[in-house]
C-alpha cells in the first residue's frame, strides 16, 4: 500500500481505499478511505465497557490489531482490568466462574463467526460472559446456532439496512463517491484528460487534487450508512447500532455516535420524554412554508383540522411514531445563514437558540451548518440545478416553412430552375430530333417557346408533371437529371421540415450551466441558504465567475423559491433560477412552461437538524433508515410530487403531444400569404390578357 500511495502522489492520481487496516493513519493527500476509522470504533467499545467492572480480555490476530482498541487502555477507572490474548493462545483460557468481557479487537463477518466457534468449542460461551463483536457487518441473525449457550453477545453494526459484507458495501460507496465527483468536475470543465504515460519523464495529473477535494466535501447515505469524510479523507463519523443477543432474544441495546456517545434505548426514551415546560413527550419542530414540504391546508373545518400538510409533515409524523414523541409545529422564515457577527437566522437559528428541538424542511446538510447543529440521516438526495422556461416566446415568423433550407440553397434552386429552362429552350432550337414526328399543326416543339420551358421546369419542381414531354435524347437527358435533382431536394425539404416543426416547440437557448454562463441570460438564487453559499464559497474559477455576474444586479436574488419561479415566468427566457433539483421536479410536474436544464451542479442531501450532541440524533436517523427501507419515503415523494396539489399534469400533456407537433398560423401563415399573392397576380394577369386580346382584335395595337 505505501508503494501505491507513493506512486499516486508522484503521478497526481487519486487513491480510493476501503481497507480498515489503513484507516487509522493517513499519509497521502491524494487518497481517501471509506472504511470506518478504527480509532473511532475503539472509542465505541470503550464506552460500552465503562458500564461494567468485569475483566476485559482482548483477543487479537496480529499485535497491531490492539491499536484499534487503544482507547480501552487509556480509560482509567477503578477495577477495570484489561488482558490481551492472541487467538493462537486461546487454548490457554479455560471456563471460569468470574464474569468476563471477551472482545475481538478487529474482525469482519468471517473472522467473527470463526471466533464464536472457537469460544463455543472451549466452553467460553457461558451465561456469565459477554462477547463483544465490533465487526460492523455481523448481525444477530447470522449466529442463531449459539442462542442456547447462554452468553450475552453484543453486536456493533453500522446503521444500514443492507445485509451485504462490509467490503462489498464499502466498494459500492467508494465507486459512488468517485463517479459523482468525476461527473461534477467534468460538468464544469475541471476534469482534463490524464497526460500520456512516459516512464522517463512522468507528468503529474493536476486534476487529482480537485477530485480528492470534491470527494472529501461529499456527504450522502450510502450502502454502508452515512458516508461523511473529514478534511484528511478519513471516515471519522459513523453512527453505530448496538444489539444484544441473550437466550435467543435480540434486544436493541442502543445507539452510539462520535458526538453523543453510547445511548441506551431507555435513556433516549427518557430524554425524549422530558419535553419543554413540563409537557411530557412534547417537542417543538420548526419548519417553513415551502411546497411540497410544508404548506397550508387548503380546506379543513373544525378544531381538529390540521393547519399544515406536506412531505415534511408526513415525514415527521412517521418519525414521531417510531421514536415516540408528540410535537407542536413552529413556522419560521428562512433556512439559515450566518451573518458577519456569527449569528445564525432561520431554521438553524431556531435550533441553536433552543426555540425548537428539531427543524425539518428542504434544509441542506453542509459543513457550515454541521459546525453548529447536528443532522440526522439524509431523507432526500439532490443537487443544485437550473429551472428555466421550457420554450421561450419567439417573434412570429410567418415564413418559418422556409427555414429548413438556407437562403443560399433557395437562391441556387431558383437559379437551377431558370438555367434548366434556358438550356431546354436552346437545345430545342438546335436539335432537329426534338421537332420530328410531332402531332401538331405547327410542326414546332413546345420547348421552342421559352414560356413552355419555364412551365415544364416549375411543374417538375413541385412534382406535378406536365402535359407535354421532351422527345429528343438530349432534352430527355436534361429532363431526367432535373427530375432527379427535384426529387432529392423535395425529399430533403420534406424530411427537414417535419423534424424542424417537431423540435421547434422544445427549442431552448441553453442546455447546460456552461451555456447559461456564456449567454446573455441573467440568473440568480435565493438571497440566503445553501444555494447562495455554494456559489459564494466555491473555489472553482467557473463558479466564481458566475458569482461575480450574479452580484452585479441586486434583482438577481429573490426572497423565496416561489418568487424566483414567478420571475422566470415573467421574464420569459431572460432569467434562469438556481434551486434544488427536488423542488424543480415538483414545479415541472405542475407548470408545463417550466423545465429543468442540464445536470445537477453538486450532490447533497436534506436532513433533520437538531442541537449539538442531541440524544435524538441516532433515534431519528434509525427511524429514517427504517422508513427508507420500507419504501415509505418513496411513497411520500410520489404522493406529494406526482399526485397531490395538481401533480402529474405535465406528464399527461407530454404523452398527448409525444407524437406530432400541431402546426399553427405562426408556422404556416406565409403559405396562405403566398396563395393570396398567387390569386391577386393571376387576376391581374387575366385582366392584362383580356385587355391585350381586345386591343389586338380591334387593331388598337401596332
Short mmCIF file of C-alpha atoms in Angstrom, two decimals, residues 73-522:
data_model
loop_
_atom_site.label_atom_id
_atom_site.label_comp_id
_atom_site.label_asym_id
_atom_site.label_seq_id
_atom_site.Cartn_x
_atom_site.Cartn_y
_atom_site.Cartn_z
CA UNK A 73 -6.27 1.09 27.62
CA UNK A 74 -6.39 4.86 28.08
CA UNK A 75 -9.61 4.72 30.05
CA UNK A 76 -8.79 4.99 33.75
CA UNK A 77 -11.32 3.55 36.11
CA UNK A 78 -11.04 1.64 39.37
CA UNK A 79 -11.46 -2.05 38.85
CA UNK A 80 -11.01 -2.04 35.06
CA UNK A 81 -8.85 -5.00 34.10
CA UNK A 82 -7.51 -5.47 30.58
CA UNK A 83 -5.79 -8.59 29.35
CA UNK A 84 -4.54 -9.25 25.80
CA UNK A 85 -4.59 -12.78 24.37
CA UNK A 86 -3.53 -13.89 20.93
CA UNK A 87 -6.01 -16.05 19.05
CA UNK A 88 -3.26 -18.66 18.78
CA UNK A 89 -3.18 -18.86 22.60
CA UNK A 90 -6.93 -19.11 23.08
CA UNK A 91 -6.46 -22.66 24.38
CA UNK A 92 -4.78 -21.19 27.45
CA UNK A 93 -8.14 -19.88 28.63
CA UNK A 94 -10.47 -22.15 30.49
CA UNK A 95 -14.03 -21.72 31.74
CA UNK A 96 -14.23 -19.67 34.93
CA UNK A 97 -16.81 -18.52 37.47
CA UNK A 98 -15.57 -14.96 37.05
CA UNK A 99 -17.61 -12.69 34.76
CA UNK A 100 -15.54 -11.66 31.79
CA UNK A 101 -15.89 -9.46 28.70
CA UNK A 102 -14.43 -11.23 25.67
CA UNK A 103 -13.56 -8.69 22.97
CA UNK A 104 -12.37 -9.37 19.43
CA UNK A 105 -10.06 -6.47 18.53
CA UNK A 106 -10.58 -6.31 14.77
CA UNK A 107 -12.91 -8.53 12.79
CA UNK A 108 -15.22 -8.98 9.85
CA UNK A 109 -18.16 -11.30 9.30
CA UNK A 110 -15.99 -14.37 8.62
CA UNK A 111 -13.50 -13.89 11.45
CA UNK A 112 -16.32 -13.06 13.88
CA UNK A 113 -18.08 -16.36 13.18
CA UNK A 114 -14.79 -18.25 13.49
CA UNK A 115 -14.15 -16.55 16.86
CA UNK A 116 -17.56 -17.62 18.18
CA UNK A 117 -16.91 -21.16 17.00
CA UNK A 118 -13.62 -21.30 18.92
CA UNK A 119 -15.27 -19.91 22.07
CA UNK A 120 -18.04 -22.50 21.84
CA UNK A 121 -15.59 -25.39 21.44
CA UNK A 122 -13.72 -24.25 24.57
CA UNK A 123 -16.82 -23.72 26.69
CA UNK A 124 -16.36 -19.95 26.95
CA UNK A 125 -19.91 -19.03 25.87
CA UNK A 126 -21.36 -19.43 29.34
CA UNK A 127 -24.05 -17.12 30.65
CA UNK A 128 -21.65 -15.17 32.87
CA UNK A 129 -19.59 -13.96 29.90
CA UNK A 130 -20.28 -11.14 27.46
CA UNK A 131 -18.78 -11.29 23.96
CA UNK A 132 -18.20 -8.02 22.09
CA UNK A 133 -18.09 -8.28 18.28
CA UNK A 134 -17.19 -4.93 16.62
CA UNK A 135 -17.37 -6.50 13.14
CA UNK A 136 -19.74 -3.83 11.68
CA UNK A 137 -21.36 -6.29 9.24
CA UNK A 138 -22.16 -9.21 11.60
CA UNK A 139 -25.80 -9.21 12.73
CA UNK A 140 -27.60 -11.38 15.32
CA UNK A 141 -29.50 -13.13 12.53
CA UNK A 142 -26.28 -14.90 11.45
CA UNK A 143 -25.45 -16.51 14.81
CA UNK A 144 -28.64 -18.37 15.69
CA UNK A 145 -26.74 -21.60 16.41
CA UNK A 146 -25.29 -20.01 19.57
CA UNK A 147 -28.66 -18.94 21.01
CA UNK A 148 -28.94 -21.65 23.65
CA UNK A 149 -25.44 -21.35 25.12
CA UNK A 150 -26.29 -18.50 27.49
CA UNK A 151 -23.54 -15.96 26.76
CA UNK A 152 -24.61 -12.41 26.01
CA UNK A 153 -23.43 -11.43 22.54
CA UNK A 154 -23.00 -7.70 21.85
CA UNK A 155 -23.01 -6.73 18.16
CA UNK A 156 -21.63 -3.40 16.98
CA UNK A 157 -23.00 -2.70 13.49
CA UNK A 158 -23.18 0.16 11.04
CA UNK A 159 -26.56 1.87 10.85
CA UNK A 160 -27.58 0.49 7.48
CA UNK A 161 -30.45 -1.56 6.15
CA UNK A 162 -28.21 -3.62 3.84
CA UNK A 163 -27.05 -7.15 4.67
CA UNK A 164 -24.06 -7.42 2.34
CA UNK A 165 -20.50 -7.84 3.52
CA UNK A 166 -18.68 -4.74 4.69
CA UNK A 167 -16.16 -4.90 1.85
CA UNK A 168 -18.95 -5.04 -0.76
CA UNK A 169 -20.78 -2.06 0.76
CA UNK A 170 -17.59 -0.01 1.01
CA UNK A 171 -16.70 -0.82 -2.60
CA UNK A 172 -20.10 0.36 -3.84
CA UNK A 173 -19.87 3.56 -1.77
CA UNK A 174 -16.31 4.19 -2.99
CA UNK A 175 -17.34 3.88 -6.63
CA UNK A 176 -20.40 6.04 -5.95
CA UNK A 177 -18.49 8.96 -4.41
CA UNK A 178 -15.77 8.70 -7.08
CA UNK A 179 -18.19 8.68 -10.03
CA UNK A 180 -20.25 11.51 -8.54
CA UNK A 181 -17.15 13.66 -8.02
CA UNK A 182 -15.84 12.96 -11.55
CA UNK A 183 -19.22 13.82 -13.08
CA UNK A 184 -19.45 17.08 -11.11
CA UNK A 185 -15.95 18.19 -12.15
CA UNK A 186 -16.45 17.15 -15.75
CA UNK A 187 -19.69 19.13 -15.94
CA UNK A 188 -17.86 22.38 -15.17
CA UNK A 189 -14.87 21.58 -17.34
CA UNK A 190 -12.48 20.94 -14.43
CA UNK A 191 -11.54 17.38 -15.40
CA UNK A 192 -8.77 17.36 -18.03
CA UNK A 193 -7.68 14.07 -19.54
CA UNK A 194 -4.71 12.41 -17.83
CA UNK A 195 -1.40 13.14 -19.56
CA UNK A 196 0.09 10.35 -21.68
CA UNK A 197 2.32 7.99 -19.76
CA UNK A 198 6.07 8.43 -20.03
CA UNK A 199 8.32 6.31 -17.83
CA UNK A 200 11.29 8.58 -18.43
CA UNK A 201 9.54 11.86 -17.63
CA UNK A 202 6.28 11.24 -15.72
CA UNK A 203 3.78 14.09 -15.69
CA UNK A 204 1.62 14.97 -12.66
CA UNK A 205 -2.13 14.97 -13.30
CA UNK A 206 -3.34 18.29 -11.91
CA UNK A 207 -6.96 17.15 -11.63
CA UNK A 208 -6.12 14.60 -8.91
CA UNK A 209 -6.19 17.17 -6.13
CA UNK A 210 -9.55 18.56 -7.35
CA UNK A 211 -11.05 15.06 -7.29
CA UNK A 212 -9.91 14.41 -3.71
CA UNK A 213 -11.24 17.79 -2.51
CA UNK A 214 -14.57 17.09 -4.17
CA UNK A 215 -14.77 13.67 -2.53
CA UNK A 216 -13.94 14.99 0.95
CA UNK A 217 -16.78 17.52 0.62
CA UNK A 218 -19.28 14.71 -0.07
CA UNK A 219 -21.90 13.60 2.42
CA UNK A 220 -24.52 11.05 1.43
CA UNK A 221 -26.44 7.98 2.55
CA UNK A 222 -24.62 5.01 1.05
CA UNK A 223 -24.83 1.25 1.26
CA UNK A 224 -22.75 1.32 4.46
CA UNK A 225 -24.79 4.07 6.13
CA UNK A 226 -23.89 7.73 6.40
CA UNK A 227 -20.72 8.45 4.41
CA UNK A 228 -19.01 11.62 5.55
CA UNK A 229 -15.27 12.20 5.10
CA UNK A 230 -13.20 14.64 7.10
CA UNK A 231 -10.61 17.04 5.68
CA UNK A 232 -7.96 14.30 5.88
CA UNK A 233 -10.05 11.96 3.73
CA UNK A 234 -10.91 9.64 6.64
CA UNK A 235 -14.32 8.41 7.67
CA UNK A 236 -14.29 9.62 11.27
CA UNK A 237 -18.07 9.99 11.67
CA UNK A 238 -20.34 6.97 11.50
CA UNK A 239 -23.26 6.13 13.83
CA UNK A 240 -23.36 2.58 15.19
CA UNK A 241 -26.23 0.34 16.19
CA UNK A 242 -25.74 -1.73 19.33
CA UNK A 243 -27.69 -5.02 19.51
CA UNK A 244 -27.57 -7.66 22.22
CA UNK A 245 -28.41 -11.35 21.85
CA UNK A 246 -29.25 -13.28 25.01
CA UNK A 247 -31.05 -16.61 25.26
CA UNK A 248 -32.16 -16.33 21.64
CA UNK A 249 -33.78 -12.90 22.06
CA UNK A 250 -32.46 -9.82 20.28
CA UNK A 251 -32.51 -6.64 22.34
CA UNK A 252 -31.86 -3.19 20.84
CA UNK A 253 -29.22 -2.10 23.31
CA UNK A 254 -28.99 1.44 21.97
CA UNK A 255 -27.01 3.59 19.59
CA UNK A 256 -23.57 5.14 19.61
CA UNK A 257 -22.30 8.27 17.89
CA UNK A 258 -18.94 10.06 17.94
CA UNK A 259 -20.61 13.15 19.42
CA UNK A 260 -23.34 11.71 21.62
CA UNK A 261 -21.51 8.59 22.84
CA UNK A 262 -23.40 5.47 23.90
CA UNK A 263 -27.10 5.97 24.49
CA UNK A 264 -29.18 3.11 25.77
CA UNK A 265 -32.67 2.76 24.37
CA UNK A 266 -34.30 3.61 27.71
CA UNK A 267 -32.10 6.73 28.10
CA UNK A 268 -33.14 8.07 24.73
CA UNK A 269 -36.80 7.49 25.52
CA UNK A 270 -36.38 9.31 28.85
CA UNK A 271 -34.68 12.31 27.27
CA UNK A 272 -37.34 12.49 24.59
CA UNK A 273 -39.99 12.45 27.28
CA UNK A 274 -38.53 15.41 29.12
CA UNK A 275 -40.08 17.81 26.62
CA UNK A 276 -40.45 21.53 27.17
CA UNK A 277 -42.00 23.44 30.03
CA UNK A 278 -43.22 20.26 31.66
CA UNK A 279 -45.09 18.97 28.61
CA UNK A 280 -44.29 15.25 28.75
CA UNK A 281 -43.19 13.77 25.41
CA UNK A 282 -43.69 17.06 23.56
CA UNK A 283 -41.12 18.62 21.24
CA UNK A 284 -41.10 21.79 19.18
CA UNK A 285 -40.45 21.15 15.47
CA UNK A 286 -39.56 24.14 13.30
CA UNK A 287 -40.32 24.31 9.59
CA UNK A 288 -41.03 26.90 6.92
CA UNK A 289 -43.59 27.22 4.15
CA UNK A 290 -42.08 25.65 1.05
CA UNK A 291 -44.07 23.42 -1.33
CA UNK A 292 -44.31 20.47 -1.20
CA UNK A 293 -42.56 20.10 2.16
CA UNK A 294 -44.75 22.31 4.36
CA UNK A 295 -47.90 24.00 3.03
CA UNK A 296 -51.04 25.50 4.47
CA UNK A 297 -54.04 23.19 4.22
CA UNK A 298 -56.40 24.39 1.50
CA UNK A 299 -59.54 23.26 3.26
CA UNK A 300 -60.43 21.93 6.69
CA UNK A 301 -63.11 22.62 9.22
CA UNK A 302 -63.40 22.03 12.94
CA UNK A 303 -60.91 22.39 15.74
CA UNK A 304 -59.21 19.14 14.76
CA UNK A 305 -58.42 20.29 11.25
CA UNK A 306 -54.69 20.46 10.66
CA UNK A 307 -53.25 23.79 9.63
CA UNK A 308 -50.31 22.41 7.59
CA UNK A 309 -49.61 19.47 5.35
CA UNK A 310 -46.88 18.26 3.02
CA UNK A 311 -43.96 15.89 2.64
CA UNK A 312 -42.13 17.19 5.75
CA UNK A 313 -45.30 16.99 7.86
CA UNK A 314 -45.97 13.38 6.85
CA UNK A 315 -42.32 12.50 7.43
CA UNK A 316 -42.12 13.99 10.93
CA UNK A 317 -45.42 12.26 11.80
CA UNK A 318 -43.90 8.88 10.98
CA UNK A 319 -40.60 9.66 12.71
CA UNK A 320 -42.51 10.74 15.83
CA UNK A 321 -44.50 7.50 15.78
CA UNK A 322 -41.32 5.38 15.58
CA UNK A 323 -39.20 7.32 18.08
CA UNK A 324 -42.11 8.03 20.39
CA UNK A 325 -42.84 11.73 20.91
CA UNK A 326 -45.50 14.35 20.31
CA UNK A 327 -44.73 17.70 18.76
CA UNK A 328 -46.00 21.18 18.06
CA UNK A 329 -45.09 22.99 14.84
CA UNK A 330 -43.25 26.32 14.70
CA UNK A 331 -43.25 28.12 11.34
CA UNK A 332 -40.03 30.05 10.76
CA UNK A 333 -38.70 32.22 7.93
CA UNK A 334 -35.51 31.39 6.08
CA UNK A 335 -33.33 28.30 6.07
CA UNK A 336 -30.40 29.73 7.97
CA UNK A 337 -27.30 31.69 7.09
CA UNK A 338 -24.53 33.10 9.26
CA UNK A 339 -24.09 36.86 9.34
CA UNK A 340 -20.87 38.80 9.91
CA UNK A 341 -21.35 38.64 13.68
CA UNK A 342 -21.53 34.84 13.70
CA UNK A 343 -25.27 34.81 14.40
CA UNK A 344 -27.48 32.35 12.55
CA UNK A 345 -31.02 33.10 11.42
CA UNK A 346 -33.82 30.96 10.06
CA UNK A 347 -34.29 27.32 10.99
CA UNK A 348 -30.68 26.91 12.15
CA UNK A 349 -31.08 29.87 14.47
CA UNK A 350 -34.29 28.42 15.93
CA UNK A 351 -32.47 25.21 16.86
CA UNK A 352 -29.35 26.96 18.19
CA UNK A 353 -31.42 29.32 20.35
CA UNK A 354 -33.36 26.35 21.79
CA UNK A 355 -36.63 27.65 20.41
CA UNK A 356 -37.04 24.35 18.56
CA UNK A 357 -35.83 20.81 19.23
CA UNK A 358 -35.93 19.74 15.58
CA UNK A 359 -36.02 21.54 12.24
CA UNK A 360 -37.43 19.80 9.17
CA UNK A 361 -37.79 21.29 5.71
CA UNK A 362 -35.86 21.28 2.45
CA UNK A 363 -32.85 22.01 4.68
CA UNK A 364 -29.50 21.15 3.11
CA UNK A 365 -26.73 19.43 5.06
CA UNK A 366 -23.46 21.32 4.62
CA UNK A 367 -20.21 21.76 6.51
CA UNK A 368 -21.01 25.26 7.82
CA UNK A 369 -24.29 24.16 9.39
CA UNK A 370 -22.79 20.96 10.80
CA UNK A 371 -20.42 23.07 12.89
CA UNK A 372 -23.31 24.49 14.91
CA UNK A 373 -26.06 21.82 14.73
CA UNK A 374 -26.35 18.07 14.23
CA UNK A 375 -28.18 16.46 11.32
CA UNK A 376 -29.98 13.17 11.06
CA UNK A 377 -29.51 10.61 8.33
CA UNK A 378 -30.46 12.22 4.97
CA UNK A 379 -34.03 11.63 3.84
CA UNK A 380 -33.64 13.07 0.32
CA UNK A 381 -30.65 13.20 -2.04
CA UNK A 382 -30.48 16.04 -4.55
CA UNK A 383 -28.33 18.76 -6.11
CA UNK A 384 -28.46 22.35 -7.33
CA UNK A 385 -29.88 22.70 -10.83
CA UNK A 386 -31.40 25.30 -13.17
CA UNK A 387 -35.10 25.97 -13.74
CA UNK A 388 -35.97 27.78 -16.94
CA UNK A 389 -38.92 28.27 -19.29
CA UNK A 390 -39.34 25.19 -21.46
CA UNK A 391 -39.84 27.17 -24.67
CA UNK A 392 -39.26 30.92 -24.54
CA UNK A 393 -41.60 33.06 -26.61
CA UNK A 394 -40.25 33.89 -30.03
CA UNK A 395 -41.07 36.53 -32.59
CA UNK A 396 -43.72 35.37 -35.05
CA UNK A 397 -42.22 34.14 -38.31
CA UNK A 398 -44.92 33.57 -40.92
CA UNK A 399 -42.32 32.20 -43.33
CA UNK A 400 -40.90 29.59 -40.97
CA UNK A 401 -41.64 26.94 -43.63
CA UNK A 402 -38.63 28.33 -45.48
CA UNK A 403 -36.31 27.70 -42.50
CA UNK A 404 -35.43 24.03 -43.28
CA UNK A 405 -33.32 25.25 -46.20
CA UNK A 406 -30.88 28.12 -46.05
CA UNK A 407 -31.27 31.23 -48.15
CA UNK A 408 -28.30 30.19 -50.30
CA UNK A 409 -29.98 26.88 -51.16
CA UNK A 410 -33.25 28.60 -52.11
CA UNK A 411 -31.40 31.03 -54.39
CA UNK A 412 -29.40 28.23 -56.01
CA UNK A 413 -32.59 26.23 -56.59
CA UNK A 414 -34.16 29.25 -58.32
CA UNK A 415 -31.05 29.73 -60.45
CA UNK A 416 -31.12 26.00 -61.27
CA UNK A 417 -34.73 26.16 -62.48
CA UNK A 418 -34.00 29.17 -64.69
CA UNK A 419 -30.86 27.52 -66.07
CA UNK A 420 -32.72 24.30 -66.94
CA UNK A 421 -35.48 26.29 -68.69
CA UNK A 422 -32.97 28.28 -70.79
CA UNK A 423 -31.00 25.11 -71.64
CA UNK A 424 -34.16 23.30 -72.77
CA UNK A 425 -35.09 26.27 -74.95
CA UNK A 426 -31.61 26.30 -76.53
CA UNK A 427 -31.48 22.52 -77.19
CA UNK A 428 -34.99 22.50 -78.66
CA UNK A 429 -33.89 25.22 -81.10
CA UNK A 430 -30.76 23.41 -82.32
CA UNK A 431 -31.86 19.73 -82.17
CA UNK A 432 -33.81 18.56 -85.26
CA UNK A 433 -34.99 15.41 -83.39
CA UNK A 434 -37.00 17.47 -80.94
CA UNK A 435 -39.44 18.64 -83.71
CA UNK A 436 -39.66 15.29 -85.59
CA UNK A 437 -42.91 13.33 -85.61
CA UNK A 438 -44.86 15.92 -83.71
CA UNK A 439 -48.62 15.71 -83.76
CA UNK A 440 -49.42 19.38 -84.10
CA UNK A 441 -50.38 21.70 -86.93
CA UNK A 442 -47.41 23.98 -86.46
CA UNK A 443 -44.75 21.29 -86.65
CA UNK A 444 -42.86 23.01 -83.85
CA UNK A 445 -41.79 21.66 -80.40
CA UNK A 446 -43.39 23.28 -77.33
CA UNK A 447 -39.86 23.67 -76.00
CA UNK A 448 -39.06 26.15 -78.73
CA UNK A 449 -41.22 28.52 -76.68
CA UNK A 450 -39.48 29.91 -73.63
CA UNK A 451 -42.68 30.11 -71.61
CA UNK A 452 -43.29 26.38 -72.14
CA UNK A 453 -39.78 25.63 -70.91
CA UNK A 454 -40.38 27.58 -67.73
CA UNK A 455 -43.71 25.82 -67.23
CA UNK A 456 -42.06 22.40 -67.59
CA UNK A 457 -39.37 23.31 -65.02
CA UNK A 458 -41.90 24.63 -62.50
CA UNK A 459 -44.31 21.67 -62.84
CA UNK A 460 -41.44 19.22 -62.38
CA UNK A 461 -40.20 21.21 -59.40
CA UNK A 462 -43.49 20.79 -57.50
CA UNK A 463 -43.83 17.13 -58.58
CA UNK A 464 -47.00 17.73 -60.65
CA UNK A 465 -45.89 16.67 -64.11
CA UNK A 466 -46.60 18.40 -67.41
CA UNK A 467 -48.98 17.86 -70.39
CA UNK A 468 -46.05 17.68 -72.83
CA UNK A 469 -42.71 15.93 -72.62
CA UNK A 470 -39.39 16.19 -74.46
CA UNK A 471 -38.75 13.84 -77.46
CA UNK A 472 -35.05 14.21 -78.29
CA UNK A 473 -32.42 12.22 -76.43
CA UNK A 474 -30.66 15.43 -75.42
CA UNK A 475 -33.74 17.09 -73.95
CA UNK A 476 -34.79 13.84 -72.23
CA UNK A 477 -31.34 13.57 -70.66
CA UNK A 478 -31.60 17.09 -69.30
CA UNK A 479 -35.15 16.42 -68.05
CA UNK A 480 -34.03 13.22 -66.28
CA UNK A 481 -31.29 15.00 -64.40
CA UNK A 482 -33.69 17.81 -63.49
CA UNK A 483 -36.27 15.32 -62.18
CA UNK A 484 -33.61 13.56 -60.09
CA UNK A 485 -32.47 16.90 -58.71
CA UNK A 486 -36.02 17.97 -57.75
CA UNK A 487 -36.72 14.54 -56.22
CA UNK A 488 -33.76 14.81 -53.86
CA UNK A 489 -34.44 18.44 -52.97
CA UNK A 490 -38.15 17.93 -52.28
CA UNK A 491 -37.47 14.80 -50.20
CA UNK A 492 -34.79 16.60 -48.18
CA UNK A 493 -37.03 19.59 -47.64
CA UNK A 494 -39.98 17.45 -46.50
CA UNK A 495 -37.90 15.45 -44.03
CA UNK A 496 -36.17 18.53 -42.64
CA UNK A 497 -39.45 20.44 -42.36
CA UNK A 498 -41.03 17.64 -40.29
CA UNK A 499 -38.02 17.48 -37.97
CA UNK A 500 -37.87 21.27 -37.66
CA UNK A 501 -41.55 21.64 -36.75
CA UNK A 502 -41.30 18.76 -34.25
CA UNK A 503 -38.40 20.17 -32.25
CA UNK A 504 -39.33 23.84 -32.58
CA UNK A 505 -41.59 23.81 -29.50
CA UNK A 506 -38.83 22.11 -27.46
CA UNK A 507 -36.13 24.52 -28.53
CA UNK A 508 -34.29 26.17 -25.63
CA UNK A 509 -31.40 28.64 -25.84
CA UNK A 510 -29.48 26.81 -23.06
CA UNK A 511 -28.91 23.13 -22.32
CA UNK A 512 -26.30 23.28 -19.54
CA UNK A 513 -24.76 25.58 -16.96
CA UNK A 514 -21.92 26.30 -19.40
CA UNK A 515 -24.43 27.57 -21.98
CA UNK A 516 -26.02 29.76 -19.31
CA UNK A 517 -22.68 31.28 -18.32
CA UNK A 518 -21.88 32.14 -21.95
CA UNK A 519 -25.31 33.57 -22.76
CA UNK A 520 -26.77 36.98 -22.00
CA UNK A 521 -29.47 35.44 -19.83
CA UNK A 522 -29.47 36.70 -16.25
#
